[in-house]
XYZ file of C-alpha atoms in Angstrom:
732
model
C 14.512 124.826 91.994
C 14.290 124.776 95.781
C 17.362 126.506 97.224
C 18.766 127.237 100.650
C 19.470 130.819 101.598
C 21.471 132.297 104.458
C 18.212 133.653 105.821
C 16.849 130.287 106.928
C 16.691 130.170 110.721
C 15.766 127.301 112.985
C 15.111 126.683 116.654
C 16.021 122.976 116.521
C 19.471 121.424 116.330
C 19.387 119.726 112.932
C 21.233 121.127 109.952
C 18.979 122.399 107.191
C 18.982 120.747 103.800
C 16.837 120.998 100.755
C 13.302 119.654 100.681
C 11.488 118.460 97.631
C 8.084 119.547 96.425
C 5.803 117.898 93.917
C 3.867 114.678 93.767
C 5.761 112.854 96.505
C 7.728 115.292 98.651
C 7.468 118.746 100.104
C 6.066 121.039 102.717
C 2.299 121.120 102.837
C -0.467 122.279 105.076
C -1.956 119.452 107.118
C -5.449 120.928 107.068
C -7.230 123.836 105.336
C -5.384 126.933 106.499
C -6.892 130.076 107.802
C -5.473 133.541 108.316
C -3.224 135.676 106.107
C -0.946 134.429 103.364
C 1.807 136.651 104.781
C 2.519 134.295 107.681
C 2.298 130.544 107.192
C 2.791 127.585 109.506
C 3.432 124.309 107.691
C 4.138 120.742 108.721
C 7.160 119.065 107.189
C 5.866 116.241 104.981
C 2.378 117.128 106.124
C 0.786 115.414 103.117
C 1.764 112.026 104.564
C -0.506 110.116 106.911
C 0.887 110.278 110.423
C 0.438 106.745 111.773
C 2.387 105.174 114.628
C 2.424 101.916 116.530
C 2.318 101.939 120.316
C 5.786 102.419 121.779
C 6.999 104.685 118.980
C 7.940 108.360 119.256
C 7.710 110.720 116.306
C 9.372 113.984 115.411
C 6.972 116.767 114.490
C 8.733 119.468 112.481
C 6.945 122.772 111.925
C 8.064 125.696 109.798
C 6.864 129.293 110.033
C 7.209 131.284 106.783
C 7.311 135.074 106.510
C 5.898 136.337 103.209
C 5.040 139.847 104.414
C 6.867 142.246 102.112
C 8.687 145.032 103.905
C 8.044 143.479 107.300
C 11.628 142.740 108.195
C 12.110 140.009 110.752
C 8.892 139.036 112.516
C 8.621 137.794 116.086
C 6.075 134.996 115.734
C 4.519 133.052 118.562
C 4.250 129.342 117.707
C 1.801 127.367 119.840
C 1.413 123.580 119.609
C -1.638 122.085 121.303
C -1.554 118.384 122.136
C -4.364 116.147 123.388
C -3.906 114.525 126.833
C -3.112 111.203 125.139
C 0.040 112.599 123.492
C 3.107 113.420 125.597
C 5.684 116.068 124.725
C 9.048 114.317 125.178
C 11.321 117.127 124.006
C 10.990 120.533 122.420
C 8.733 123.394 123.459
C 5.001 123.518 122.859
C 5.024 127.317 123.033
C 7.938 129.290 121.663
C 8.691 132.669 120.120
C 10.483 132.444 116.793
C 12.301 135.098 114.811
C 11.270 134.685 111.186
C 13.253 136.676 108.595
C 11.431 138.395 105.771
C 11.228 136.044 102.805
C 12.515 133.208 104.951
C 11.406 130.571 107.403
C 12.186 129.292 110.867
C 11.642 125.700 111.862
C 10.881 124.088 115.189
C 11.014 120.372 116.096
C 9.239 118.449 118.841
C 9.396 114.812 119.885
C 5.988 113.330 120.664
C 5.017 110.086 122.401
C 1.437 108.751 122.214
C 0.182 107.174 125.426
C -3.008 105.544 124.109
C -4.488 103.889 121.043
C -6.817 105.823 118.763
C -6.967 108.897 116.559
C -5.880 112.232 118.020
C -5.758 115.767 116.647
C -2.561 117.802 116.763
C -2.914 121.573 116.398
C -0.389 124.322 115.724
C -0.819 128.068 115.309
C 1.502 130.972 114.593
C 0.770 134.665 115.095
C 2.594 137.949 114.780
C 0.584 141.125 115.107
C -2.119 141.119 112.431
C -0.722 137.995 110.799
C -1.764 134.484 111.827
C -2.107 130.956 110.543
C -3.031 127.543 111.953
C -3.137 123.884 111.013
C -4.474 120.579 112.295
C -3.034 117.110 111.735
C -4.584 113.791 112.799
C -2.317 111.249 114.486
C -3.404 107.602 114.359
C -1.930 105.239 116.941
C -2.333 101.518 116.274
C -1.332 98.516 118.386
C 1.921 96.804 117.552
C 2.102 93.143 116.600
C 0.236 90.822 114.253
C -3.511 91.462 113.741
C -5.815 88.513 114.445
C -9.559 88.169 114.083
C -12.130 85.590 115.025
C -15.800 85.713 114.057
C -18.572 83.435 115.283
C -22.121 83.637 113.931
C -25.401 81.867 114.491
C -28.570 81.924 112.409
C -31.649 82.272 114.612
C -34.436 80.394 112.837
C -37.871 80.849 114.380
C -39.905 79.931 111.325
C -41.183 76.760 112.983
C -40.555 77.383 116.689
C -41.180 80.217 119.138
C -37.765 80.499 120.813
C -34.121 79.583 120.371
C -30.848 79.747 122.297
C -27.186 79.642 121.285
C -23.721 80.442 122.614
C -20.965 82.198 120.673
C -17.606 81.239 122.206
C -14.552 83.417 121.586
C -11.169 83.406 123.299
C -8.650 86.192 123.891
C -5.122 84.812 124.445
C -3.273 86.016 127.520
C -0.351 86.937 125.251
C -2.426 89.403 123.204
C -0.993 92.913 122.954
C -2.379 95.019 125.772
C -5.173 97.328 124.676
C -5.501 95.797 121.206
C -8.637 93.700 121.795
C -12.024 94.823 120.507
C -15.211 92.772 120.682
C -18.226 93.653 118.546
C -21.601 91.925 118.736
C -24.178 92.528 116.008
C -27.596 91.328 114.916
C -29.563 91.823 111.707
C -32.758 90.438 110.221
C -31.746 90.865 106.585
C -29.455 88.137 105.279
C -27.563 90.706 103.206
C -27.474 93.309 105.989
C -23.751 93.006 106.874
C -22.837 93.005 103.199
C -24.878 96.128 102.498
C -23.215 97.860 105.453
C -19.740 96.927 104.261
C -20.004 97.214 100.472
C -16.886 99.374 100.236
C -14.708 97.139 102.445
C -15.811 93.555 101.907
C -12.328 92.020 101.833
C -9.163 92.416 103.878
C -6.868 91.507 100.986
C -5.703 93.580 97.994
C -8.123 93.960 95.085
C -5.912 95.391 92.384
C -6.033 93.157 89.309
C -8.715 92.741 86.664
C -10.443 89.869 88.435
C -10.149 91.273 91.951
C -11.514 94.630 90.816
C -14.814 92.851 90.262
C -15.276 92.827 94.048
C -16.038 96.547 93.677
C -18.685 95.793 91.077
C -20.351 92.376 91.327
C -21.542 92.514 94.981
C -23.143 95.882 94.313
C -24.998 94.334 91.373
C -26.396 91.516 93.492
C -27.300 93.865 96.327
C -29.032 96.200 93.851
C -30.989 93.328 92.282
C -32.098 92.161 95.717
C -33.093 95.636 96.894
C -34.982 96.307 93.665
C -36.838 92.991 93.877
C -37.824 93.604 97.507
C -38.588 97.334 97.059
C -35.926 98.275 99.622
C -33.722 100.465 97.442
C -33.732 103.759 99.330
C -32.268 106.922 97.746
C -29.141 106.671 99.917
C -28.577 103.008 99.067
C -29.244 103.716 95.416
C -26.552 106.392 95.370
C -24.049 104.081 97.077
C -24.521 101.080 94.807
C -24.673 103.211 91.664
C -21.473 105.050 92.583
C -19.724 101.768 93.348
C -20.914 100.204 90.091
C -19.839 103.202 88.022
C -16.359 103.145 89.576
C -16.003 99.376 89.206
C -17.300 99.406 85.629
C -14.993 102.200 84.553
C -11.959 100.657 86.205
C -12.682 97.259 84.652
C -12.511 98.763 81.177
C -8.808 99.462 81.771
C -8.232 95.687 81.680
C -9.860 95.342 78.243
C -8.026 94.275 75.076
C -8.688 95.581 71.569
C -10.463 92.346 70.601
C -13.048 92.860 73.360
C -11.560 90.354 75.776
C -10.357 91.013 79.330
C -7.349 89.808 81.292
C -6.090 90.129 84.841
C -3.521 92.810 84.016
C -4.941 94.265 80.809
C -2.754 94.921 77.815
C 0.383 94.025 79.754
C -0.826 90.419 79.317
C -0.154 88.823 75.954
C -3.812 88.007 75.342
C -7.234 88.154 76.864
C -8.478 85.390 79.154
C -11.393 83.114 78.301
C -12.315 82.808 81.948
C -12.081 86.484 82.936
C -13.874 87.629 79.774
C -16.775 85.318 80.637
C -16.817 86.588 84.223
C -16.857 90.231 83.117
C -19.499 89.568 80.445
C -21.858 88.036 82.975
C -21.465 90.794 85.553
C -21.617 93.624 82.983
C -24.814 92.095 81.592
C -26.299 92.012 85.087
C -25.292 95.647 85.633
C -27.194 96.456 82.441
C -30.139 94.428 83.697
C -30.525 96.548 86.838
C -31.230 99.624 84.713
C -29.232 101.714 87.197
C -26.045 102.207 85.170
C -25.688 102.739 81.433
C -23.565 99.953 79.967
C -22.256 100.120 76.411
C -23.837 97.008 74.901
C -21.240 96.985 72.132
C -18.693 96.078 74.816
C -20.895 93.136 75.813
C -21.297 92.120 72.180
C -17.541 92.172 71.589
C -16.872 90.089 74.693
C -19.536 87.566 73.664
C -18.133 87.391 70.139
C -14.649 86.782 71.527
C -15.979 83.814 73.519
C -18.044 82.455 70.633
C -14.893 82.527 68.527
C -13.248 80.148 70.994
C -15.946 77.487 70.706
C -14.718 74.176 69.325
C -16.489 71.655 67.117
C -17.765 69.581 70.057
C -19.367 72.648 71.686
C -16.708 73.170 74.343
C -14.718 76.392 74.739
C -10.979 76.671 74.348
C -8.945 78.292 77.113
C -6.689 81.184 76.133
C -4.814 83.570 78.352
C -4.144 83.038 82.012
C -6.696 81.452 84.325
C -5.627 82.792 87.706
C -8.604 81.122 89.371
C -7.172 77.607 89.251
C -10.380 75.856 90.362
C -11.798 76.832 86.981
C -9.365 74.315 85.561
C -11.276 71.516 87.258
C -9.386 71.124 90.526
C -6.333 68.928 90.814
C -7.836 66.016 88.906
C -10.685 67.502 86.918
C -11.403 68.411 83.340
C -10.378 71.996 82.590
C -12.374 72.036 79.364
C -15.611 70.953 81.065
C -15.362 73.348 84.014
C -14.424 76.308 81.846
C -17.068 75.494 79.229
C -19.752 75.385 81.920
C -18.616 78.771 83.209
C -18.614 80.343 79.739
C -22.014 78.844 78.913
C -23.496 80.348 82.087
C -22.085 83.761 81.180
C -23.439 83.678 77.622
C -26.840 82.473 78.862
C -27.064 85.259 81.426
C -26.013 87.856 78.850
C -28.701 86.682 76.422
C -31.328 87.046 79.162
C -30.208 90.444 80.486
C -29.630 91.897 76.986
C -32.243 90.220 74.735
C -31.075 91.954 71.550
C -27.367 91.443 72.129
C -25.638 91.846 68.773
C -23.333 88.829 68.884
C -23.610 86.735 65.693
C -23.978 83.027 66.361
C -24.945 83.399 70.028
C -28.032 81.174 69.873
C -26.210 78.429 67.984
C -23.265 78.641 70.374
C -25.547 78.142 73.373
C -27.274 75.170 71.764
C -23.961 73.530 70.925
C -22.540 74.232 74.387
C -25.595 72.750 76.099
C -25.282 69.594 74.010
C -21.636 69.248 75.009
C -22.369 69.757 78.705
C -25.304 67.321 78.639
C -23.134 64.535 77.250
C -20.073 65.213 79.425
C -19.593 64.409 83.091
C -17.346 66.010 85.678
C -14.982 64.046 87.888
C -14.887 66.799 90.541
C -17.744 68.101 92.669
C -16.790 71.639 91.685
C -17.312 70.786 88.024
C -20.635 69.073 88.784
C -21.935 72.269 90.403
C -20.821 74.476 87.511
C -22.357 72.097 84.994
C -25.681 71.989 86.847
C -25.895 75.781 86.954
C -25.025 76.132 83.274
C -27.594 73.577 82.109
C -30.208 75.102 84.375
C -29.653 78.576 82.929
C -29.704 77.126 79.417
C -33.048 75.453 80.133
C -31.665 71.973 79.416
C -32.234 70.445 82.858
C -35.459 70.285 84.828
C -35.624 71.510 88.401
C -35.743 67.933 89.684
C -32.661 66.983 87.672
C -30.709 69.972 88.991
C -31.686 69.266 92.597
C -30.868 65.577 92.261
C -27.374 66.209 90.874
C -26.522 68.920 93.390
C -27.905 67.275 96.526
C -26.161 63.998 95.739
C -22.738 65.530 96.333
C -23.623 67.711 99.348
C -22.706 67.103 102.984
C -24.789 67.830 106.090
C -23.946 68.480 109.734
C -25.928 70.077 112.576
C -28.827 70.809 110.252
C -26.611 72.670 107.786
C -25.779 71.715 104.213
C -22.550 72.446 102.373
C -20.297 71.358 99.531
C -16.668 70.675 100.321
C -13.444 70.268 98.414
C -11.879 68.008 101.061
C -11.125 65.245 98.587
C -9.471 67.695 96.175
C -7.223 69.714 98.476
C -9.112 71.629 101.168
C -9.600 75.348 100.650
C -11.928 77.533 102.708
C -12.459 79.856 99.745
C -13.301 76.954 97.462
C -15.791 75.504 99.967
C -17.574 78.863 100.178
C -17.667 79.181 96.401
C -18.978 75.637 95.928
C -21.679 76.131 98.553
C -22.666 79.370 96.835
C -23.117 77.500 93.560
C -25.139 74.870 95.423
C -27.488 77.518 96.823
C -27.929 79.098 93.398
C -28.818 75.722 91.891
C -31.271 74.773 94.646
C -32.896 78.213 94.632
C -33.415 78.095 90.872
C -34.925 74.613 91.316
C -37.359 75.895 93.940
C -35.836 73.760 96.708
C -35.770 76.569 99.284
C -35.754 74.306 102.346
C -32.501 72.641 101.324
C -31.143 75.966 100.088
C -31.740 77.531 103.517
C -29.731 74.749 105.137
C -26.803 75.840 102.969
C -27.517 79.519 103.622
C -27.091 78.865 107.363
C -23.704 77.249 106.737
C -22.635 80.120 104.500
C -23.724 82.916 106.830
C -21.704 81.474 109.686
C -18.565 81.889 107.575
C -19.068 85.478 106.505
C -16.533 87.919 107.925
C -17.406 90.918 110.056
C -16.858 93.128 106.994
C -19.588 91.354 104.997
C -17.322 89.397 102.651
C -15.792 85.942 102.762
C -12.269 84.728 101.955
C -11.291 85.933 98.485
C -12.918 87.637 95.506
C -14.456 84.773 93.557
C -15.978 83.021 96.570
C -17.341 86.334 97.862
C -18.936 87.164 94.508
C -20.583 83.734 94.160
C -21.695 83.608 97.811
C -23.295 87.062 97.727
C -25.051 86.227 94.468
C -26.400 83.101 96.165
C -27.561 84.930 99.292
C -29.269 87.613 97.225
C -31.016 85.058 95.027
C -32.217 83.046 98.015
C -33.379 86.100 99.991
C -35.333 87.366 96.990
C -37.003 83.996 96.394
C -37.763 83.205 100.039
C -38.948 86.610 101.207
C -38.343 87.730 104.760
C -40.828 88.555 107.503
C -39.365 88.978 110.934
C -40.516 90.047 114.400
C -37.884 89.026 116.920
C -36.677 90.000 120.359
C -33.030 89.002 120.770
C -31.227 89.043 124.123
C -27.436 89.041 124.035
C -25.178 88.967 127.095
C -22.395 87.267 129.002
C -24.221 86.789 132.278
C -22.269 89.571 133.910
C -20.852 92.788 132.502
C -23.348 93.347 129.710
C -26.875 92.465 128.659
C -28.565 93.891 125.570
C -32.023 93.395 124.098
C -32.408 94.033 120.382
C -35.736 94.312 118.595
C -35.712 93.168 114.974
C -38.790 93.671 112.827
C -39.806 94.392 109.257
C -39.153 98.110 109.705
C -35.520 97.751 110.807
C -34.547 94.278 109.612
C -31.956 95.662 107.187
C -30.244 97.764 109.893
C -27.123 96.197 111.388
C -27.494 96.724 115.142
C -24.199 96.426 117.003
C -22.463 97.239 120.270
C -18.950 96.808 121.690
C -18.885 95.163 125.129
C -15.749 94.829 127.220
C -13.558 91.842 126.465
C -11.717 89.740 129.044
C -8.612 87.609 128.728
C -9.502 83.971 128.182
C -12.963 82.665 127.360
C -15.648 85.118 126.259
C -18.992 83.366 125.898
C -21.828 85.359 124.358
C -25.218 83.896 125.239
C -27.965 84.485 122.670
C -31.667 83.891 123.231
C -34.501 84.904 120.936
C -38.273 84.782 120.784
C -40.809 85.676 118.122
C -40.882 84.699 114.472
C -38.585 84.918 111.475
C -34.868 84.602 110.837
C -31.954 86.715 112.077
C -28.182 86.526 112.119
C -26.243 87.220 115.338
C -22.455 87.588 115.123
C -19.597 88.233 117.521
C -16.252 89.413 116.156
C -13.068 89.625 118.214
C -10.029 91.504 116.946
C -6.683 91.648 118.703
C -2.946 91.709 118.045
C -0.363 89.094 118.987
C 3.303 89.930 119.679
C 4.439 87.475 117.014
C 3.109 85.284 114.223
C 1.106 82.296 115.455
C -0.043 80.290 112.430
C 1.866 77.301 111.070
C 3.311 78.749 107.855
C 3.255 77.270 104.390
C 6.019 79.648 103.339
C 9.207 80.820 104.998
C 9.488 84.591 104.689
C 12.756 86.522 104.863
C 12.905 90.319 104.945
C 16.192 92.241 104.823
C 16.372 96.012 105.194
C 19.180 98.240 103.938
C 19.768 101.974 104.003
C 17.871 102.582 100.775
C 16.211 99.276 99.919
C 14.342 96.240 101.179
C 14.468 92.653 99.943
C 11.710 90.101 100.646
C 11.976 86.393 99.845
C 9.611 83.449 100.183
C 10.204 79.723 100.015
C 7.610 76.949 100.359
C 7.855 74.614 103.347
C 7.556 70.852 103.149
C 4.417 71.018 105.325
C 2.451 72.537 102.443
C 2.148 71.900 98.736
C 1.947 75.220 96.859
C -0.447 75.271 93.939
C 1.408 75.542 90.653
C 0.379 78.637 88.719
C -1.543 80.160 91.642
C -1.416 83.948 91.698
C 0.258 85.061 94.915
C 0.855 88.212 96.909
C 4.046 89.286 98.634
C 3.002 91.972 101.105
C 6.015 93.822 102.514
C 5.414 95.752 105.719
C 7.145 99.136 105.905
C 8.682 100.534 109.059
C 6.974 103.636 110.394
C 8.423 106.706 108.715
C 9.517 104.858 105.568
C 7.991 104.923 102.091
C 8.576 102.824 98.994
C 9.981 104.419 95.864
C 7.264 104.508 93.216
C 9.791 104.523 90.376
C 11.523 101.470 91.836
C 8.232 99.584 92.099
C 7.300 100.542 88.561
C 10.623 99.129 87.384
C 9.672 95.764 88.881
C 6.505 95.822 86.786
C 8.235 97.065 83.648
C 10.830 94.295 83.953
C 8.032 91.727 84.460
C 9.309 90.746 87.905
C 5.794 91.420 89.213
C 2.481 91.760 87.410
C 1.291 94.681 89.531
C 2.091 96.605 92.680
C -0.135 98.492 95.105
C 0.542 100.655 98.135
C -1.566 99.373 101.023
C -1.967 100.523 104.617
C 1.698 100.582 105.579
C 2.505 97.822 103.094
C 3.695 97.293 99.547
C 1.589 94.575 97.886
C 3.308 92.827 94.985
C 1.318 90.575 92.639
C 3.174 87.591 91.202
C 1.801 85.246 88.563
C 3.074 82.414 90.731
C 5.705 81.601 93.344
C 8.427 79.023 92.966
C 7.184 75.650 94.231
C 10.702 74.519 95.125
C 13.139 77.402 95.555
C 13.170 81.014 96.678
C 11.213 83.863 95.141
C 12.743 87.267 95.911
C 11.799 90.857 95.137
C 13.628 94.070 95.959
C 12.736 97.740 95.789
C 14.038 101.078 97.020
C 12.775 102.895 100.106
C 13.290 106.312 101.664
C 12.874 107.553 105.197
C 10.321 110.354 105.289
C 10.304 111.373 108.950
C 12.124 110.518 112.164
C 10.719 107.837 114.482
C 12.232 106.456 117.675
C 11.666 102.937 119.089
C 10.525 101.701 115.687
C 8.286 98.649 116.076
C 8.576 95.477 113.954
C 6.767 95.451 110.598
C 4.693 92.488 109.412
C 5.329 90.992 105.973
C 3.335 88.120 104.486
C 3.251 85.793 101.495
C 0.065 83.995 100.477
C -1.823 82.456 97.598
C -4.633 84.802 96.618
C -7.344 82.158 96.260
C -6.203 80.173 99.289
C -5.029 82.798 101.806
C -4.621 80.095 104.431
C -1.591 78.930 102.402
C 0.617 81.691 103.747
C 3.721 82.651 105.655
C 4.367 85.672 107.871
C 7.397 87.407 109.307
C 7.776 90.246 111.800
C 10.914 92.105 110.752
C 12.620 94.076 113.510
C 14.189 97.470 112.949
C 17.942 96.778 113.068
C 20.399 99.575 112.419
C 23.162 97.214 111.309
C 20.935 95.878 108.551
C 19.749 99.287 107.490
C 23.279 100.605 107.031
C 24.625 97.699 104.966
C 25.625 98.329 101.388
C 22.781 97.637 98.978
C 24.603 98.016 95.681
C 25.170 94.290 95.211
C 21.530 93.284 95.596
C 20.123 91.767 92.384
C 17.254 93.707 90.892
C 17.891 96.838 92.941
C 18.296 100.155 91.212
C 20.252 102.305 93.651
C 18.643 105.661 94.340
C 20.018 108.362 92.088
C 21.018 111.598 93.727
C 18.415 114.149 92.721
C 16.062 111.569 91.262
C 12.427 112.253 91.998
C 11.099 109.970 94.700
C 14.450 108.215 95.279
C 16.670 110.933 96.710
C 18.207 110.074 100.074
C 21.002 111.319 102.272
C 22.357 108.200 103.958
C 25.660 107.280 105.578
C 27.188 104.196 107.152
C 26.805 105.771 110.559
C 23.158 106.753 110.317
C 20.144 105.769 108.262
C 18.239 108.867 109.215
C 17.478 111.286 106.406
C 18.333 114.852 107.286
C 15.085 116.532 106.377
C 15.541 120.264 106.306
C 13.761 123.396 105.241
C 14.334 125.882 102.510
C 12.736 129.072 101.304
C 10.134 128.189 98.701
C 9.015 130.481 95.953
C 5.347 131.473 96.068
C 4.677 129.316 93.016
C 6.234 126.228 94.615
C 4.362 126.774 97.854
C 1.120 127.100 95.926
C 1.885 123.857 94.074
C 2.516 122.068 97.344
C -0.747 123.328 98.799
C -2.682 122.334 95.685
C -1.169 118.836 95.866
C -2.326 118.537 99.469
């Protein structure tokens, strides 16, 4: 029990109150401490990340503890050292404190960052032979709504000696001052950006059983490519192996007792045909690399589960939830045909990667499935591509047949080839996925010229982090790029000049020795047009990209969803409703991402209650957000969620927080809302909100001290026992 004593002294003006220690709350050191244990300087709630938006002030509360037995009251000198970019608004940076024996004295300062970036705050306390010190990083980010724009060009000098291109980007005049950052990069390896960004391929949550595969599948395809091209260095080997081990182990948590997998594991009623096939294929390919030990009995059980779903005509029955709706054949396609093609491809790949796979009836199942696919036809282009890949892997179609079917439904423009879903409801993620399947089919058919046309289209849509739009399209696209790069081989000797005709000019040399190194630089960016001129000479292929990031004061996109966010003293409610301008996809898994005000944290127990009550399928804590996974949103009315929050530390001039709602596999179908910090909303009564469990006094993680006059939690200090202090330090 943490208790106040009369011996607690303080130099600030706030009344002391109890603090909580344990998994969520408490006093902790902000960095490894040095000095004696007799005198300690700690940062209140030091285990929390200290992140602010420009314009915000923060209260830094330090406590000096006296554990020196028999010392009496110590006169301790507390010194706070701030970088030039952080202004001291109130409080004293250097002060002498009287610290009673067995007690603590606290001191508060108000800080105001004056620049963007990461800065180090330092504090030290000393009294005679006793001393202690800590360091705490402070991250200052721009306010507003993050935006990004990436333009890429493939330099192809396989049949010519020189090439020129222009990458045109634009920075709006309304962009938040100081938020813009321009990065220009070039690489000779088609998978170079992906290899560089393996741990951060996507900018969306990856928390469910399908999305977790983004931590596994790309590493498999990168490993296969590096092994085939003898480029797997010890450092790269360690990275991809570590990522595969983590992804493999995490994926097993979504496994059912019958060997199947589903998006949310055993909280789902049954395994999913589609996800089980996806996992089987990727696990088999992990096994095929020889880099990670995979339990083949897990593969055998998954294969047996799928074989058990085969019907008399050779097709496969769908069970469980298919959160990737395109697998159901698009808006007008045949779900049985698309899904059967996907399952057949997975079983075929598993039989190749694990020749002695112990799954009774596997050979007969593949024969029957191939017969079904050969006699069926798909009304959607997406289904045609899946069917072509499946029959190619099963050895039922010749290379010419595959190429003929796939090329017949492709589109071309500016020398690039792609497959589009325009006639079936346009989706950027779906177009990327379809083009990835097209490249895989053409590469397997030996049609590398046409495949490269599609590779050019695909590369120009890759993000600056190395991924694409969502998980499934990223997995398929990276598999396609790896397969093509392995088949085509890469020899490059290029000199690339990049500049804007004024403030910067760079020359990059790309050759066989450094082709897999992502060379980049960050030139200055101007308001308005920013044209990056690219010229190259030599031989080979390279990718040049320019990525512009900036923040806007408000949301700019035309929304598909209206988003409402209401804050109360101890809770937040977020609602979404589709607009008439968009048609939400029925059954599409969606994310409600609720932005938290600086200094606030969501109650873990409250979020877990949402999951336990099946309001949401899963929740994750993001970077200043709470990401809630819903099986689907209402296509007509409102969808609302509520959870409890607590204020962890004091912030002044709190900036608006961005909340968003979007469909996971079509993130362009979204809505955004910047919620402003309004005291009248924060002090309203929350008891009547549906679904809210009011914070219980004394409850772990939910305890608050709120009033109608103020939403600020009175965070105080107490004397901690040695055991509790040790526990807090261990937690940190």
